[in-house]
PDB file of C-alpha atoms in Angstrom:
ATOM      1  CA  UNK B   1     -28.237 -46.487  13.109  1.00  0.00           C
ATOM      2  CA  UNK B   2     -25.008 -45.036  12.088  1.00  0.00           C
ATOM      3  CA  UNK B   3     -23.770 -41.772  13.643  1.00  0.00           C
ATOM      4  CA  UNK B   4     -22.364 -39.397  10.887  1.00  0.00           C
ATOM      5  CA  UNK B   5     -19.787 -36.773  12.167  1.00  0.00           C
ATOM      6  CA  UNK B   6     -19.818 -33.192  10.999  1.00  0.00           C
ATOM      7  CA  UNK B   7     -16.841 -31.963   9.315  1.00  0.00           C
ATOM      8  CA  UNK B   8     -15.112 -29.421  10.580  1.00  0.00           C
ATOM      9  CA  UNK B   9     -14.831 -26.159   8.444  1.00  0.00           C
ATOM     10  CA  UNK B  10     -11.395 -26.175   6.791  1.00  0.00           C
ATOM     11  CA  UNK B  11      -8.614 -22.623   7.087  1.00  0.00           C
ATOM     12  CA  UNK B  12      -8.342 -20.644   3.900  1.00  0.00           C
ATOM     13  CA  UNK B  13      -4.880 -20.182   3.361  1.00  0.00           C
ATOM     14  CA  UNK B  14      -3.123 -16.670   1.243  1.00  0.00           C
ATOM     15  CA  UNK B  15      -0.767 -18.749  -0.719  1.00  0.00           C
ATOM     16  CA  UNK B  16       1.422 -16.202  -1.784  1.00  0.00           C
ATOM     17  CA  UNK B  17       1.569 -11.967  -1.961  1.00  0.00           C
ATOM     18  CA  UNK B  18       3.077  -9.711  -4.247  1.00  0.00           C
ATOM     19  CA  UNK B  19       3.294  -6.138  -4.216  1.00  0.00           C
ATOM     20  CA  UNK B  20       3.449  -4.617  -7.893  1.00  0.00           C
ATOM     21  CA  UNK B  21       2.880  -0.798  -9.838  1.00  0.00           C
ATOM     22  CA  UNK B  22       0.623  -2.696 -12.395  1.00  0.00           C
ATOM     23  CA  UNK B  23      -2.354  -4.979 -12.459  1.00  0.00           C
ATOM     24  CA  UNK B  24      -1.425  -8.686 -10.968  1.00  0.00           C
ATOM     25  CA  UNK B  25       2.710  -7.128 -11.801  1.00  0.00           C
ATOM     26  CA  UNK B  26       5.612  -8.397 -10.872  1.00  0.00           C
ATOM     27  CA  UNK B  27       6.316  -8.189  -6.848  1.00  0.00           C
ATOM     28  CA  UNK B  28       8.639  -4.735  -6.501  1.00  0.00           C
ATOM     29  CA  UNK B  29      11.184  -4.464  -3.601  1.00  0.00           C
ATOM     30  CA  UNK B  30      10.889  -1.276  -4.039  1.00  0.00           C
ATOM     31  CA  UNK B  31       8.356   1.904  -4.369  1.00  0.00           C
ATOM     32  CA  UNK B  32       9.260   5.157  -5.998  1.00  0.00           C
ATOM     33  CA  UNK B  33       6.652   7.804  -5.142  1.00  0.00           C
ATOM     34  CA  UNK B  34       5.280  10.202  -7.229  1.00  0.00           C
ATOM     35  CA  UNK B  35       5.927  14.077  -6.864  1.00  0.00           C
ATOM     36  CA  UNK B  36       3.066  15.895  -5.425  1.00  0.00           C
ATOM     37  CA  UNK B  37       0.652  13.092  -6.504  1.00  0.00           C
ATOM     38  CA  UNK B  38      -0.111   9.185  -5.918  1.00  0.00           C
ATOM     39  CA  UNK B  39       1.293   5.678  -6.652  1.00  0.00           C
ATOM     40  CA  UNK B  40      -1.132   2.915  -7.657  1.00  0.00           C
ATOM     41  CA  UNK B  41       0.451  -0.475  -5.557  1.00  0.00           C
ATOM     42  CA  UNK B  42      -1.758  -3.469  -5.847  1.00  0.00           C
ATOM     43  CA  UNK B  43      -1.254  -6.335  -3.801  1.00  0.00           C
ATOM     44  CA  UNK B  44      -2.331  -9.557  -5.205  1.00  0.00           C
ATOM     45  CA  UNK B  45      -1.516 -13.370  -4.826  1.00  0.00           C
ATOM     46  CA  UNK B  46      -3.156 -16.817  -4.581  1.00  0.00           C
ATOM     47  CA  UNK B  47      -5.462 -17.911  -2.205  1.00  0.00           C
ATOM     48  CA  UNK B  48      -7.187 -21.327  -1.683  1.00  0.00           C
ATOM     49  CA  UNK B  49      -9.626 -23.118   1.044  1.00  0.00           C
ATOM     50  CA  UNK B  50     -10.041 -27.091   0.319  1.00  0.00           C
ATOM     51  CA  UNK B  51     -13.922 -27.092   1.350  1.00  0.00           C
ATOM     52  CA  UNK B  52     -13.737 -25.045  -2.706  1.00  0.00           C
ATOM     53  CA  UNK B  53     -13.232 -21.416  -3.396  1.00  0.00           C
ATOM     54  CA  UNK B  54     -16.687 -20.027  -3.440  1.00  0.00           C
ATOM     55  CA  UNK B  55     -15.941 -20.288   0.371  1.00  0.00           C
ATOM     56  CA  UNK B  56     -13.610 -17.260  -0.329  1.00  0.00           C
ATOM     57  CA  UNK B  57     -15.054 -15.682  -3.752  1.00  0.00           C
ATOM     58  CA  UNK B  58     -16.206 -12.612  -1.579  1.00  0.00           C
ATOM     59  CA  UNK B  59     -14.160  -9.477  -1.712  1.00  0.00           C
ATOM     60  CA  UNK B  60     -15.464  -8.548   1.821  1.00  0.00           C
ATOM     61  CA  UNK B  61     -13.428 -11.485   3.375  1.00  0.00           C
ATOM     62  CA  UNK B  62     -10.460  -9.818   2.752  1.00  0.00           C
ATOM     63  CA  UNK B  63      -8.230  -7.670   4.871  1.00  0.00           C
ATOM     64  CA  UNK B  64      -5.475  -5.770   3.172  1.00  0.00           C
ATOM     65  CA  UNK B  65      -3.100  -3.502   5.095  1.00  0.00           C
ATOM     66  CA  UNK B  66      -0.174  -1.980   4.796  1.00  0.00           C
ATOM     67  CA  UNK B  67       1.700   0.437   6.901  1.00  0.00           C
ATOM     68  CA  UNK B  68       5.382   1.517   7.769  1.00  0.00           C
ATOM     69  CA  UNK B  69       6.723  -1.680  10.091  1.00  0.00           C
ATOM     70  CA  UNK B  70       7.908   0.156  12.791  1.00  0.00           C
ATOM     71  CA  UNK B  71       4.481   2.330  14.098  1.00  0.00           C
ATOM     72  CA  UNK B  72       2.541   1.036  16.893  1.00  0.00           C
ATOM     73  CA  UNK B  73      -0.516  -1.284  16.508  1.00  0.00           C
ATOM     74  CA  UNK B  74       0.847  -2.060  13.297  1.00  0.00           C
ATOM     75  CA  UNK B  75      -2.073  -3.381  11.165  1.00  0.00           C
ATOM     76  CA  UNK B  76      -4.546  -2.244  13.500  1.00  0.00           C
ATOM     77  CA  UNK B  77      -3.271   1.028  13.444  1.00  0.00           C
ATOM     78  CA  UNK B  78      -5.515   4.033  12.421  1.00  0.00           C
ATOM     79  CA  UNK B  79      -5.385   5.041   8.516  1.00  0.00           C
ATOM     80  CA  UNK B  80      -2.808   7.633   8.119  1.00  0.00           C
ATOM     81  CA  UNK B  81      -1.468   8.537   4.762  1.00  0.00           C
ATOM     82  CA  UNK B  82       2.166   8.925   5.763  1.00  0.00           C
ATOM     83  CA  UNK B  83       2.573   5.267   7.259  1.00  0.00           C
ATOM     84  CA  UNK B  84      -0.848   3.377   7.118  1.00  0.00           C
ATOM     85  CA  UNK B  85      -2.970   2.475   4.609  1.00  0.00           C
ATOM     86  CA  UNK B  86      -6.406   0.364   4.197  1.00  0.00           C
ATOM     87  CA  UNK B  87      -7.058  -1.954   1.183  1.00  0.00           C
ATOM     88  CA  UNK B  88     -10.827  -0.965   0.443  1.00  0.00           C
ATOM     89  CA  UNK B  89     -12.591  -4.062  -0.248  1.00  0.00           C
ATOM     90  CA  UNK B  90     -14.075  -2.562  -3.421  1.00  0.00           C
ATOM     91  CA  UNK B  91     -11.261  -2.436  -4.947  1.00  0.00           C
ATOM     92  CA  UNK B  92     -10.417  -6.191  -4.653  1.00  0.00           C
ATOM     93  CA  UNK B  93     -10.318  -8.055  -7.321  1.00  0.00           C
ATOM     94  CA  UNK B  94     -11.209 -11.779  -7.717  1.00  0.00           C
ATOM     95  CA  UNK B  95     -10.345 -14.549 -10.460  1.00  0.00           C
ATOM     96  CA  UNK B  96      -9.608 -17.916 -11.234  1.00  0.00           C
ATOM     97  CA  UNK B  97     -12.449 -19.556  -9.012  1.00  0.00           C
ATOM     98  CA  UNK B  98     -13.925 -21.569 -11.563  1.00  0.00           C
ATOM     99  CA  UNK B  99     -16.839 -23.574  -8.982  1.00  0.00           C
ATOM    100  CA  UNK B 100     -17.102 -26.678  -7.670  1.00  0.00           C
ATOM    101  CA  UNK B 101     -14.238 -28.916  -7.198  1.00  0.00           C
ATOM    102  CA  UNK B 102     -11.890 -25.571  -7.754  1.00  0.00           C
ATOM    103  CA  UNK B 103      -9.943 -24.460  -4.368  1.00  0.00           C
ATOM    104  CA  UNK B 104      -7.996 -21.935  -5.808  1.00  0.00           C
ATOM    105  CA  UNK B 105      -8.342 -18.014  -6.862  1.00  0.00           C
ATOM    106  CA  UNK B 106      -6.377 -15.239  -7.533  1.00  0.00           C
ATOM    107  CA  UNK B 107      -7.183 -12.029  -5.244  1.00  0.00           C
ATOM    108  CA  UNK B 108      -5.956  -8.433  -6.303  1.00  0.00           C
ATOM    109  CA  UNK B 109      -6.506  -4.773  -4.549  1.00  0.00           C
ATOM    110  CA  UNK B 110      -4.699  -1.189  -4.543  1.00  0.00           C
ATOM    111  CA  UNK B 111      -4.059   1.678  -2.720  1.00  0.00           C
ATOM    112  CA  UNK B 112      -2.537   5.222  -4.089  1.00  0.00           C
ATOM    113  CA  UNK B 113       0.288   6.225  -1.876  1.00  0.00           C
ATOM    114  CA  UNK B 114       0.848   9.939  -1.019  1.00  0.00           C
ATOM    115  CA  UNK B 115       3.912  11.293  -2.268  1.00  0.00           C
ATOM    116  CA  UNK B 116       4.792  12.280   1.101  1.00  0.00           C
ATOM    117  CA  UNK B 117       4.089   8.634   2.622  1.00  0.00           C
ATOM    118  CA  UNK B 118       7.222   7.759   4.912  1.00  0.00           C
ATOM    119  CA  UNK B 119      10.804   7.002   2.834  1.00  0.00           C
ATOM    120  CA  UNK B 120      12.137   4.069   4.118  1.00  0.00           C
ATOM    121  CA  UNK B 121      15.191   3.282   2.245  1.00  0.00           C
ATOM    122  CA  UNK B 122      19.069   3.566   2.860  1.00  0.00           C
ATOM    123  CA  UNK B 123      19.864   7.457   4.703  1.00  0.00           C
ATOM    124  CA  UNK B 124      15.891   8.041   4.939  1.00  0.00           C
ATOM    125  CA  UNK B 125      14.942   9.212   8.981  1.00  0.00           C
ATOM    126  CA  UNK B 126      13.332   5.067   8.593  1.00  0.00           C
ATOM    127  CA  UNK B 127      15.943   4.038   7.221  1.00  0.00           C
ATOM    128  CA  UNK B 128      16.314   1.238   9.859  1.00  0.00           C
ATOM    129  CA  UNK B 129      12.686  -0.238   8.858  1.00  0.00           C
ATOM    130  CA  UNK B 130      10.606  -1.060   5.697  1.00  0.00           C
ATOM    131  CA  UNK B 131       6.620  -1.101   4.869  1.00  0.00           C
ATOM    132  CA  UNK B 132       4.466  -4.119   5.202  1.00  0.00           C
ATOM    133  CA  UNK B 133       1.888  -5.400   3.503  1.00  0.00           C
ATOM    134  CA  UNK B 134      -0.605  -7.147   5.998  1.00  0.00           C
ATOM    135  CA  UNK B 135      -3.200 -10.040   4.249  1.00  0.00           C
ATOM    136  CA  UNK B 136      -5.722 -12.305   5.848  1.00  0.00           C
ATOM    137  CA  UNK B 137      -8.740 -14.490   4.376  1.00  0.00           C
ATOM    138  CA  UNK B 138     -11.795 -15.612   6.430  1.00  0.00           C
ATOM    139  CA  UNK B 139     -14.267 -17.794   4.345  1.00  0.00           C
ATOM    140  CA  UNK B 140     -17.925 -17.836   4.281  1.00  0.00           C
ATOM    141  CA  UNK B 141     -19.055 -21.034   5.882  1.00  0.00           C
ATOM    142  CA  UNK B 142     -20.589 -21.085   9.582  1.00  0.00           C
ATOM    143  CA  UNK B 143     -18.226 -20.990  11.942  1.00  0.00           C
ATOM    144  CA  UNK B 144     -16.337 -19.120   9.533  1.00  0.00           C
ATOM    145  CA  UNK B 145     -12.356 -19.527   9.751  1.00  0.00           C
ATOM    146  CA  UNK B 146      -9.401 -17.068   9.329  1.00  0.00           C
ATOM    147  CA  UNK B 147      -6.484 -17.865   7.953  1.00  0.00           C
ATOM    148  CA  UNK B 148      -3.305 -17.121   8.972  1.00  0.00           C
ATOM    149  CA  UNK B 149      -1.439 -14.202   8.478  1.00  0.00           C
ATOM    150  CA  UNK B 150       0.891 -13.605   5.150  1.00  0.00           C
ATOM    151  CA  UNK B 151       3.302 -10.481   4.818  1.00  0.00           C
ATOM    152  CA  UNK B 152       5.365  -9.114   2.472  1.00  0.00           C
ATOM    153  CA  UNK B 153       8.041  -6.012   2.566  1.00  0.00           C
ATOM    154  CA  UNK B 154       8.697  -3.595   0.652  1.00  0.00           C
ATOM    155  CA  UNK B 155      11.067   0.102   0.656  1.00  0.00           C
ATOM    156  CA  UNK B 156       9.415   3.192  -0.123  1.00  0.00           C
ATOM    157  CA  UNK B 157      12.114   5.311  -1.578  1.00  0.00           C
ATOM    158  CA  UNK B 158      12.904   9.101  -0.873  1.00  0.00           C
ATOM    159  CA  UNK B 159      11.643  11.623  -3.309  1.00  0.00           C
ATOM    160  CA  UNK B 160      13.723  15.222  -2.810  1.00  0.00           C
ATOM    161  CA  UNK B 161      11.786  17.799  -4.524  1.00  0.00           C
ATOM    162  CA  UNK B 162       9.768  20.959  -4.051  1.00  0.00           C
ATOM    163  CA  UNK B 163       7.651  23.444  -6.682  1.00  0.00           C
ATOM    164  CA  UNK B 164       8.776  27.163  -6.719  1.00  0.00           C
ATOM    165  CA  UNK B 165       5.780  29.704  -7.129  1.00  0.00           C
ATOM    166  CA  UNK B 166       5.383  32.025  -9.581  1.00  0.00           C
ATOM    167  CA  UNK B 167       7.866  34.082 -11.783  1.00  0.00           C
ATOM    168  CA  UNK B 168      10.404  36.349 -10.739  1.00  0.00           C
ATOM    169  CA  UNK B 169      10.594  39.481 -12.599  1.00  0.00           C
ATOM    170  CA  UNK B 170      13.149  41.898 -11.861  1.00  0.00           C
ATOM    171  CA  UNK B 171      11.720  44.620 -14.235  1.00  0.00           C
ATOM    172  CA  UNK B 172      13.521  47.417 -16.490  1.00  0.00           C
ATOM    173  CA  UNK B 173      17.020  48.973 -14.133  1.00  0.00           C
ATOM    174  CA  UNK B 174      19.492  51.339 -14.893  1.00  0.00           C
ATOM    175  CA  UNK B 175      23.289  50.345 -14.943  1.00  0.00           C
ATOM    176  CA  UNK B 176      24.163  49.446 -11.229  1.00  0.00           C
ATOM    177  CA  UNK B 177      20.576  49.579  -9.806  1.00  0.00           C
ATOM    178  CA  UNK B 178      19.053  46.999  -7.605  1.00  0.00           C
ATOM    179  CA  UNK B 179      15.517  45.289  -8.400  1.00  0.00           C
ATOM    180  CA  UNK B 180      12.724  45.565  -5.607  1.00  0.00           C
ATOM    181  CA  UNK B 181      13.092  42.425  -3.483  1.00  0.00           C
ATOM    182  CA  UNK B 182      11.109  39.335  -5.126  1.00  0.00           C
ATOM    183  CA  UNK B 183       9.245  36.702  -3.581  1.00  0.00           C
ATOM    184  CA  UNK B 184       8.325  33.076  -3.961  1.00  0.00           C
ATOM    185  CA  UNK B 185       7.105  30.414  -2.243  1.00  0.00           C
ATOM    186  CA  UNK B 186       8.871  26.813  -1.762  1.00  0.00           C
ATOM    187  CA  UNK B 187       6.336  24.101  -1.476  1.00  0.00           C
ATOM    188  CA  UNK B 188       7.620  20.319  -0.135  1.00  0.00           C
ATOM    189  CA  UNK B 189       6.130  18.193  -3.151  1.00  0.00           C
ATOM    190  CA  UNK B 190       8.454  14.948  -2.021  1.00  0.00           C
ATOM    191  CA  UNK B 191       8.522  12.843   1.122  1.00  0.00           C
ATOM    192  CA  UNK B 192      11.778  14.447   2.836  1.00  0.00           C
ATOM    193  CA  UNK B 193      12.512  17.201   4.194  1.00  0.00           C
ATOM    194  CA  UNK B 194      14.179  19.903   2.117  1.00  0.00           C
ATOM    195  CA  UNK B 195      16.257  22.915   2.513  1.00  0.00           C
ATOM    196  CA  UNK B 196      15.723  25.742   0.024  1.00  0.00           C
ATOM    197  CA  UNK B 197      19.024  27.745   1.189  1.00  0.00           C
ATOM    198  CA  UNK B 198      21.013  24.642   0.378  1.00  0.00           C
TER     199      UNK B 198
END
């Protein structure tokens, strides 16, 4: 009799990552926040296992992080909206796998940044770091395997800007006469830190 050897289960590879404002966009080196709201970034790429893609055709054997380079644990870091955030799985999405015979598929997911999510670029208190963008694939088949890790970096930019409250009415005064003193209130709606007496 002949002895037939099993075949050992072949590493997905993430071919390629780009970070991008729009659906499967061009990769940004950049990120400019939006005031007292959220930025859409999706991260998508290529990804491919020879044993075919249905290996990898799962959204849940995706990991997508990203997080300001610098804080400890990096990607295992805790989920913290001013330097660390989690790709939900349901909001990968996944194309291109076609069946049998096909290795290859395109992978997509987002997360909304904070406006107030760490600045990173040129005179920012990070200044000296960037944001990464953590990916790995493990496939499906028994022992499954992971792939290695891909990155990509990007700047989030400063955003200097803050809402005033209210109106300030000074009422009806004589000639010479001083108003009552008025009030408002300064609210941070950016991601540095800004001085109203300035």
């Amino acid at each position: 009799f002949s002895r037939v050897q099993a075949q050992a289960n072949a590493t997905p590879v993430i071919n390629s990552v780009a970070t991008a404002i729009t659906p499967l966009g061009s990769d940004e080196a950049s990120i400019v926040p939006t005031e007292n709201g959220t930025t859409r970034v999706y991260i998508h790429g290529t990804a491919s296992d020879t044993d075919g893609c249905e290996n990898i055709d799962t959204a849940a054997n995706y990991t997508i992080k990203l997080y300001r380079t610098d804080i400890p644990g990096g990607p295992a870091a805790a989920a913290d909206n001013n330097n660390k955030y989690d790709v939900s799985v349901y909001t990968i999405g996944l194309t291109g796998c076609t069946g049998p015979g096909d290795n290859n598929l395109v992978y997509q997911g987002y997360a909304d940044l904070q406006y107030y999510a760490d600045a990173t670029d040129a005179g920012s208190p990070n200044a000296a770091t960037d944001w990464t963008v953590y990916v790995t694939v493990t496939d499906e088949a028994a022992p499954p395997a992971t792939s290695a890790v891909y990155y990509d970096v990007f700047e989030m930019n400063s955003l200097l800007a803050f809402d005033i409250s209210g109106p300030i009415s000074y009422g009806t005064l004589d000639l010479g006469a001083d108003s009552a003193q008025q009030t408002v209130i300064f609210t941070n709606t950016g991601n540095r830190a800004s001085d109203a007496d300035q």
